[in-house]
Coordinates of C-alpha atoms in Angstrom, one line a residue:
K104 CA 60.5 57.9 167.4
A105 CA 62.4 58.9 164.2
R106 CA 63.1 55.3 163.1
R107 CA 59.4 54.3 163.5
V108 CA 58.3 56.8 161.0
C109 CA 61.2 55.9 158.7
I110 CA 63.2 59.3 159.0
P111 CA 67.0 58.8 158.3
D112 CA 69.2 58.8 161.3
G113 CA 71.7 61.5 159.9
V114 CA 75.1 62.0 161.1
P115 CA 76.4 61.2 163.7
R116 CA 73.6 58.8 164.7
V117 CA 74.0 56.7 161.6
L118 CA 77.5 56.1 162.7
A119 CA 76.3 53.9 165.5
T120 CA 74.2 51.7 163.2
P121 CA 74.3 47.9 163.9
Y122 CA 73.8 47.4 160.1
P123 CA 76.6 47.1 157.6
F124 CA 77.7 49.9 155.2
E125 CA 80.0 50.1 152.3
I126 CA 82.3 52.8 151.1
F127 CA 82.7 53.5 147.4
D128 CA 85.5 55.6 145.8
V129 CA 83.3 56.7 142.8
P130 CA 82.9 59.0 141.0
A131 CA 86.3 60.6 141.0
G132 CA 86.6 63.2 143.6
R133 CA 84.0 61.7 145.8
L134 CA 83.5 59.1 148.5
T135 CA 80.2 57.5 148.9
F136 CA 79.0 55.8 151.9
V137 CA 76.0 53.5 151.6
Y138 CA 74.3 52.5 154.8
E139 CA 72.0 49.5 154.8
M140 CA 69.7 51.1 157.4
N141 CA 67.1 53.2 155.6
H142 CA 69.5 52.9 152.4
Q143 CA 71.1 56.1 153.6
V144 CA 73.6 57.7 151.0
R145 CA 76.3 60.0 152.2
N146 CA 78.5 61.8 149.7
I147 CA 81.7 63.3 150.6
D148 CA 83.3 65.5 148.1
L149 CA 87.0 65.6 148.1
D150 CA 89.4 68.5 148.0
K151 CA 86.6 71.2 147.8
P152 CA 86.1 74.2 149.9
V153 CA 83.8 73.9 152.9
P154 CA 80.5 75.6 152.0
T155 CA 79.3 78.5 154.1
M156 CA 76.4 77.9 156.5
E157 CA 74.5 80.8 154.7
S158 CA 74.7 79.1 151.3
L159 CA 73.2 75.9 152.8
V160 CA 70.3 77.3 154.8
A161 CA 67.7 76.5 152.2
A162 CA 69.2 73.2 151.4
P163 CA 69.7 71.1 154.6
L164 CA 70.2 67.2 154.2
Y165 CA 69.8 64.5 156.8
N166 CA 73.4 63.6 156.5
G167 CA 74.5 67.2 155.9
H168 CA 76.8 68.6 153.2
S169 CA 80.3 67.0 153.6
V170 CA 83.8 67.8 152.3
G171 CA 86.9 65.9 153.0
H172 CA 90.6 65.9 152.4
W173 CA 93.4 63.5 153.2
E174 CA 96.1 64.2 155.9
G175 CA 98.5 61.4 155.4
D176 CA 96.4 58.2 156.0
T177 CA 93.5 60.0 157.8
L178 CA 90.4 61.4 156.0
I179 CA 89.3 64.6 157.6
V180 CA 85.5 65.2 156.7
E181 CA 83.8 68.5 157.8
T182 CA 80.0 68.4 157.5
L183 CA 77.3 71.2 158.0
G184 CA 73.9 71.9 156.6
Y185 CA 72.0 69.3 158.6
Y186 CA 68.2 68.9 159.0
E187 CA 67.3 69.9 162.5
T188 CA 65.0 67.1 162.8
T189 CA 67.5 64.4 163.3
F190 CA 69.0 63.3 166.6
L191 CA 72.7 63.1 167.5
D192 CA 72.3 59.7 169.1
A193 CA 69.7 57.1 170.2
T194 CA 68.9 58.8 173.3
G195 CA 67.5 61.7 171.4
L196 CA 70.2 64.4 171.8
P197 CA 69.0 67.3 169.7
H198 CA 70.9 69.8 167.5
S199 CA 70.3 73.1 165.9
D200 CA 70.8 74.2 162.2
Q201 CA 74.2 75.2 163.4
L202 CA 75.6 71.7 163.8
R203 CA 79.1 71.2 162.5
T204 CA 81.0 68.1 162.6
V205 CA 84.5 67.1 161.9
E206 CA 85.5 63.4 161.4
R207 CA 88.9 61.9 161.4
I208 CA 88.5 58.5 159.8
R209 CA 91.5 56.2 159.5
K210 CA 92.3 52.5 159.0
T211 CA 93.9 50.7 161.9
G212 CA 94.7 47.1 161.3
N213 CA 91.4 45.5 160.0
Q214 CA 89.4 48.2 161.5
L215 CA 88.0 51.7 160.4
E216 CA 88.1 54.3 163.1
D217 CA 85.9 57.4 163.0
V218 CA 86.5 60.0 165.6
I219 CA 84.0 62.8 165.3
T220 CA 83.9 66.1 166.9
I221 CA 80.4 67.7 167.3
S222 CA 80.1 71.5 167.5
D223 CA 76.7 73.3 168.0
P224 CA 77.0 76.6 169.9
M225 CA 73.3 76.9 169.9
M226 CA 72.8 73.7 172.0
Y227 CA 76.0 73.0 173.6
S228 CA 78.5 74.9 175.7
R229 CA 81.4 73.1 174.4
D230 CA 82.5 70.7 171.6
W231 CA 82.5 67.1 172.3
Q232 CA 83.6 63.8 170.6
A233 CA 82.6 60.3 170.0
R234 CA 84.6 57.3 168.7
Y235 CA 83.3 54.5 166.5
A236 CA 85.3 51.4 165.3
Y237 CA 84.2 49.0 162.6
T238 CA 85.7 45.7 161.9
L239 CA 86.0 44.8 158.1
R240 CA 83.6 42.0 157.3
N241 CA 84.1 40.6 153.9
D242 CA 81.4 38.0 154.5
V243 CA 78.6 40.4 155.0
R244 CA 76.9 42.2 152.1
L245 CA 74.2 45.0 152.1
E246 CA 70.6 43.7 152.2
E247 CA 67.3 45.1 151.5
Y248 CA 66.0 47.3 154.2
A249 CA 62.4 48.5 154.9
C250 CA 62.1 50.4 158.2
N251 CA 58.7 48.9 159.0
D252 CA 59.8 45.2 158.5
T253 CA 59.6 43.8 162.1
H254 CA 62.2 41.0 161.5
R255 CA 64.7 44.0 160.6
D256 CA 63.7 46.6 163.2
L257 CA 66.2 46.9 165.9
S258 CA 64.4 50.0 167.4
G259 CA 63.4 48.0 170.5
V260 CA 66.8 46.6 171.1
K261 CA 68.4 48.3 174.3
G262 CA 71.3 50.5 173.5
I263 CA 70.4 50.6 169.8
G264 CA 66.9 52.0 169.6
G265 CA 66.8 54.4 172.5
R266 CA 65.0 52.4 175.1

């Protein structure tokens, strides 16, 4: 239902998007992920301390507040401060305001691999993981996206839109 009313997917659901995304290494000290779907923008501040949950209660974001650092060739991204209105996946798995994710993002050949650990002690009895792999496509560019355009809407596609 969220896609039908144009609410951004949020993390981790946006990681399963069938639409392209681009990563920008600007400004200095920040990585910016721009997703075609709903034109979501996700900022990852580098080499900064992880904010406390208490400091973010009044300022949740669909994609949460992310900080990252490099461990060798792997980007470690910790995110918290999510809106509770997003879902974890296309089936509608819920989460609380205590959701915290840790991603390990690395390049392997011509793919980008993102292994995410989901922690939410209010909703789940243990942490769990998901893995996403993206193939580099230099022939694909971001396009305009309007969530109500029927020719771009994939919400009815089995496995993508939750049906």
